[in-house]
PDB file of C-alpha atoms in Angstrom:
ATOM      1  CA  MET A   1       0.000   0.000   0.000  1.00 54.00           C
ATOM      2  CA  LEU A   2       1.240   3.481  -0.833  1.00 49.00           C
ATOM      3  CA  ASN A   3       1.076   6.244   1.779  1.00 63.00           C
ATOM      4  CA  LEU A   4      -0.688   9.175   0.152  1.00 63.00           C
ATOM      5  CA  LYS A   5       0.463  12.631   1.258  1.00 68.00           C
ATOM      6  CA  GLY A   6      -2.015  14.534  -0.929  1.00 72.00           C
ATOM      7  CA  ILE A   7      -2.942  15.352  -4.493  1.00 77.00           C
ATOM      8  CA  ASP A   8       0.098  16.806  -6.247  1.00 73.00           C
ATOM      9  CA  HIS A   9      -1.621  18.409  -9.243  1.00 86.00           C
ATOM     10  CA  ILE A  10      -4.537  18.322 -11.640  1.00 88.00           C
ATOM     11  CA  ASN A  11      -3.689  18.232 -15.339  1.00 85.00           C
ATOM     12  CA  MET A  12      -6.143  20.071 -17.595  1.00 88.00           C
ATOM     13  CA  ARG A  13      -6.301  20.996 -21.243  1.00 88.00           C
ATOM     14  CA  VAL A  14      -7.360  24.584 -21.962  1.00 91.00           C
ATOM     15  CA  THR A  15      -8.092  26.524 -25.125  1.00 91.00           C
ATOM     16  CA  ASN A  16      -6.280  29.716 -24.101  1.00 94.00           C
ATOM     17  CA  LEU A  17      -3.369  29.206 -21.720  1.00 96.00           C
ATOM     18  CA  ASN A  18      -2.894  32.869 -20.814  1.00 97.00           C
ATOM     19  CA  GLU A  19      -6.599  33.381 -20.080  1.00 96.00           C
ATOM     20  CA  SER A  20      -6.765  30.260 -17.901  1.00 95.00           C
ATOM     21  CA  VAL A  21      -3.606  31.183 -15.982  1.00 97.00           C
ATOM     22  CA  ARG A  22      -4.992  34.680 -15.373  1.00 97.00           C
ATOM     23  CA  PHE A  23      -8.328  33.195 -14.174  1.00 95.00           C
ATOM     24  CA  TYR A  24      -6.703  30.949 -11.546  1.00 95.00           C
ATOM     25  CA  GLN A  25      -4.168  33.605 -10.502  1.00 96.00           C
ATOM     26  CA  GLN A  26      -6.933  36.155  -9.913  1.00 95.00           C
ATOM     27  CA  LEU A  27      -9.088  33.651  -8.076  1.00 93.00           C
ATOM     28  CA  PHE A  28      -6.463  31.920  -5.889  1.00 93.00           C
ATOM     29  CA  ASN A  29      -3.285  34.016  -6.299  1.00 95.00           C
ATOM     30  CA  PHE A  30      -1.539  30.988  -7.840  1.00 95.00           C
ATOM     31  CA  LYS A  31       2.084  31.509  -8.855  1.00 95.00           C
ATOM     32  CA  GLU A  32       3.701  30.157 -12.009  1.00 95.00           C
ATOM     33  CA  VAL A  33       6.290  27.511 -11.124  1.00 91.00           C
ATOM     34  CA  GLU A  34       7.094  26.059 -14.548  1.00 90.00           C
ATOM     35  CA  ALA A  35       6.406  26.743 -18.223  1.00 93.00           C
ATOM     36  CA  GLY A  36       7.406  25.169 -21.500  1.00 91.00           C
ATOM     37  CA  PHE A  37       6.334  22.914 -24.335  1.00 91.00           C
ATOM     38  CA  SER A  38       5.160  19.312 -24.070  1.00 86.00           C
ATOM     39  CA  SER A  39       6.511  16.481 -26.206  1.00 79.00           C
ATOM     40  CA  SER A  40       3.516  17.079 -28.520  1.00 79.00           C
ATOM     41  CA  ASN A  41       4.507  20.763 -28.772  1.00 88.00           C
ATOM     42  CA  GLU A  42       1.671  22.095 -26.598  1.00 89.00           C
ATOM     43  CA  ARG A  43       2.437  25.133 -24.447  1.00 94.00           C
ATOM     44  CA  TYR A  44       1.976  24.450 -20.756  1.00 91.00           C
ATOM     45  CA  LYS A  45       2.291  26.149 -17.405  1.00 95.00           C
ATOM     46  CA  ILE A  46       2.237  24.728 -13.920  1.00 91.00           C
ATOM     47  CA  ILE A  47       0.699  27.127 -11.435  1.00 95.00           C
ATOM     48  CA  GLY A  48      -0.272  26.864  -7.811  1.00 92.00           C
ATOM     49  CA  THR A  49       0.713  27.236  -4.202  1.00 90.00           C
ATOM     50  CA  SER A  50       3.452  25.031  -2.754  1.00 84.00           C
ATOM     51  CA  ARG A  51       2.160  22.206  -0.532  1.00 80.00           C
ATOM     52  CA  VAL A  52      -1.446  23.206  -1.257  1.00 86.00           C
ATOM     53  CA  ALA A  53      -2.490  22.755  -4.897  1.00 87.00           C
ATOM     54  CA  PHE A  54      -1.040  22.796  -8.400  1.00 90.00           C
ATOM     55  CA  LEU A  55      -2.621  22.871 -11.844  1.00 92.00           C
ATOM     56  CA  ALA A  56      -0.772  21.697 -14.934  1.00 88.00           C
ATOM     57  CA  LEU A  57      -2.474  23.590 -17.763  1.00 92.00           C
ATOM     58  CA  TYR A  58      -1.817  22.544 -21.369  1.00 90.00           C
ATOM     59  CA  GLU A  59      -2.973  24.680 -24.290  1.00 93.00           C
ATOM     60  CA  SER A  60      -4.790  22.335 -26.646  1.00 87.00           C
ATOM     61  CA  ASN A  61      -4.570  22.638 -30.408  1.00 81.00           C
ATOM     62  CA  GLU A  62      -7.935  20.880 -30.684  1.00 81.00           C
ATOM     63  CA  PRO A  63     -11.432  21.542 -29.262  1.00 79.00           C
ATOM     64  CA  ILE A  64     -11.857  20.636 -25.599  1.00 76.00           C
ATOM     65  CA  LYS A  65     -14.623  18.526 -24.115  1.00 72.00           C
ATOM     66  CA  ALA A  66     -15.669  20.127 -20.840  1.00 62.00           C
ATOM     67  CA  ASP A  67     -17.058  16.846 -19.508  1.00 61.00           C
ATOM     68  CA  HIS A  68     -13.742  15.039 -19.036  1.00 63.00           C
ATOM     69  CA  VAL A  69     -13.703  16.053 -15.349  1.00 69.00           C
ATOM     70  CA  GLY A  70     -16.847  16.387 -13.240  1.00 68.00           C
ATOM     71  CA  HIS A  71     -15.406  19.273 -11.258  1.00 81.00           C
ATOM     72  CA  ILE A  72     -12.359  20.317  -9.288  1.00 86.00           C
ATOM     73  CA  GLY A  73     -12.891  21.157  -5.633  1.00 86.00           C
ATOM     74  CA  PHE A  74     -10.885  23.755  -3.720  1.00 88.00           C
ATOM     75  CA  ASN A  75     -11.264  24.402  -0.003  1.00 86.00           C
ATOM     76  CA  ILE A  76     -10.737  27.981   1.162  1.00 87.00           C
ATOM     77  CA  THR A  77     -10.382  29.518   4.604  1.00 86.00           C
ATOM     78  CA  ASN A  78     -12.334  32.715   3.855  1.00 90.00           C
ATOM     79  CA  PHE A  79     -15.605  31.441   2.411  1.00 89.00           C
ATOM     80  CA  ASP A  80     -17.364  34.584   3.660  1.00 89.00           C
ATOM     81  CA  GLU A  81     -15.493  36.473   0.894  1.00 90.00           C
ATOM     82  CA  VAL A  82     -16.500  34.133  -1.939  1.00 89.00           C
ATOM     83  CA  LEU A  83     -19.521  36.129  -3.187  1.00 89.00           C
ATOM     84  CA  ASN A  84     -17.584  39.410  -3.210  1.00 92.00           C
ATOM     85  CA  THR A  85     -14.765  37.771  -5.171  1.00 92.00           C
ATOM     86  CA  VAL A  86     -17.150  36.147  -7.645  1.00 91.00           C
ATOM     87  CA  LYS A  87     -18.862  39.483  -8.282  1.00 92.00           C
ATOM     88  CA  LYS A  88     -15.611  41.455  -8.441  1.00 93.00           C
ATOM     89  CA  LEU A  89     -14.086  39.076 -11.008  1.00 93.00           C
ATOM     90  CA  LYS A  90     -17.424  38.717 -12.866  1.00 94.00           C
ATOM     91  CA  LEU A  91     -17.218  34.933 -12.711  1.00 93.00           C
ATOM     92  CA  GLU A  92     -19.855  32.657 -14.163  1.00 94.00           C
ATOM     93  CA  VAL A  93     -21.694  30.767 -11.417  1.00 94.00           C
ATOM     94  CA  ALA A  94     -23.246  27.354 -12.057  1.00 90.00           C
ATOM     95  CA  GLN A  95     -26.931  27.459 -11.215  1.00 86.00           C
ATOM     96  CA  TYR A  96     -27.065  25.260  -8.133  1.00 84.00           C
ATOM     97  CA  GLY A  97     -28.154  26.181  -4.637  1.00 84.00           C
ATOM     98  CA  ASP A  98     -29.700  29.474  -3.630  1.00 87.00           C
ATOM     99  CA  VAL A  99     -30.144  32.668  -5.657  1.00 86.00           C
ATOM    100  CA  ASN A 100     -26.413  33.469  -5.226  1.00 86.00           C
ATOM    101  CA  GLY A 101     -25.320  29.959  -6.172  1.00 88.00           C
ATOM    102  CA  ILE A 102     -24.439  28.887  -2.623  1.00 90.00           C
ATOM    103  CA  VAL A 103     -25.132  25.211  -1.927  1.00 89.00           C
ATOM    104  CA  ASN A 104     -25.729  24.370   1.726  1.00 88.00           C
ATOM    105  CA  TYR A 105     -24.626  20.860   2.664  1.00 86.00           C
ATOM    106  CA  ALA A 106     -24.964  19.177   6.058  1.00 82.00           C
ATOM    107  CA  HIS A 107     -21.587  20.425   7.323  1.00 85.00           C
ATOM    108  CA  SER A 108     -20.297  22.869   4.717  1.00 85.00           C
ATOM    109  CA  GLN A 109     -21.173  25.315   1.970  1.00 90.00           C
ATOM    110  CA  SER A 110     -20.008  25.414  -1.631  1.00 89.00           C
ATOM    111  CA  ILE A 111     -20.312  27.535  -4.724  1.00 92.00           C
ATOM    112  CA  TYR A 112     -19.653  26.205  -8.208  1.00 91.00           C
ATOM    113  CA  ILE A 113     -18.115  28.504 -10.803  1.00 92.00           C
ATOM    114  CA  LEU A 114     -16.966  27.948 -14.380  1.00 93.00           C
ATOM    115  CA  ASP A 115     -13.480  28.635 -15.662  1.00 92.00           C
ATOM    116  CA  PRO A 116     -12.864  30.042 -19.178  1.00 92.00           C
ATOM    117  CA  ASP A 117     -13.212  26.527 -20.700  1.00 87.00           C
ATOM    118  CA  LYS A 118     -16.414  25.824 -18.718  1.00 87.00           C
ATOM    119  CA  ASN A 119     -14.667  23.433 -16.327  1.00 86.00           C
ATOM    120  CA  GLU A 120     -16.649  23.404 -13.125  1.00 88.00           C
ATOM    121  CA  ILE A 121     -14.789  24.581 -10.019  1.00 89.00           C
ATOM    122  CA  GLU A 122     -16.223  23.914  -6.558  1.00 89.00           C
ATOM    123  CA  ILE A 123     -15.114  26.272  -3.817  1.00 89.00           C
ATOM    124  CA  SER A 124     -15.979  24.907  -0.382  1.00 88.00           C
ATOM    125  CA  SER A 125     -16.006  26.181   3.184  1.00 88.00           C
ATOM    126  CA  HIS A 126     -14.789  22.907   4.743  1.00 82.00           C
ATOM    127  CA  PHE A 127     -12.247  20.385   3.508  1.00 71.00           C
ATOM    128  CA  GLY A 128     -13.888  17.108   2.461  1.00 65.00           C
ATOM    129  CA  GLY A 129     -17.348  18.386   3.384  1.00 62.00           C
ATOM    130  CA  ALA A 130     -16.212  18.558   7.031  1.00 58.00           C
ATOM    131  CA  ASN A 131     -16.122  14.760   7.233  1.00 51.00           C
TER     132      ASN A 131
END
């Protein structure tokens, strides 16, 4: 059995690398840690926060199917600021939950937003639904 320390990164294909990097940097203040070209000559950047979360974003030369991942979940410590941030950045909110898009679970709250490629991003108040 392997001893899991955590999820290292999520690898995603995007249609516009610069737009996607900007989206995640504005939302989570992610820093660029690596950039280059893949073996198939796709531009990529790895962005994130050390020991927290990384995204490996690859600019696709072909159309992207948004259904290859159900959603990506991020836990934040300042959930009370989520609506202000969503409004300030003019983010698209998936239509779940209440009028603001907040979903109330038994032990946590979440909001689901869409990135520039319509990948669904869950932002939650408690890690793992507080389980």
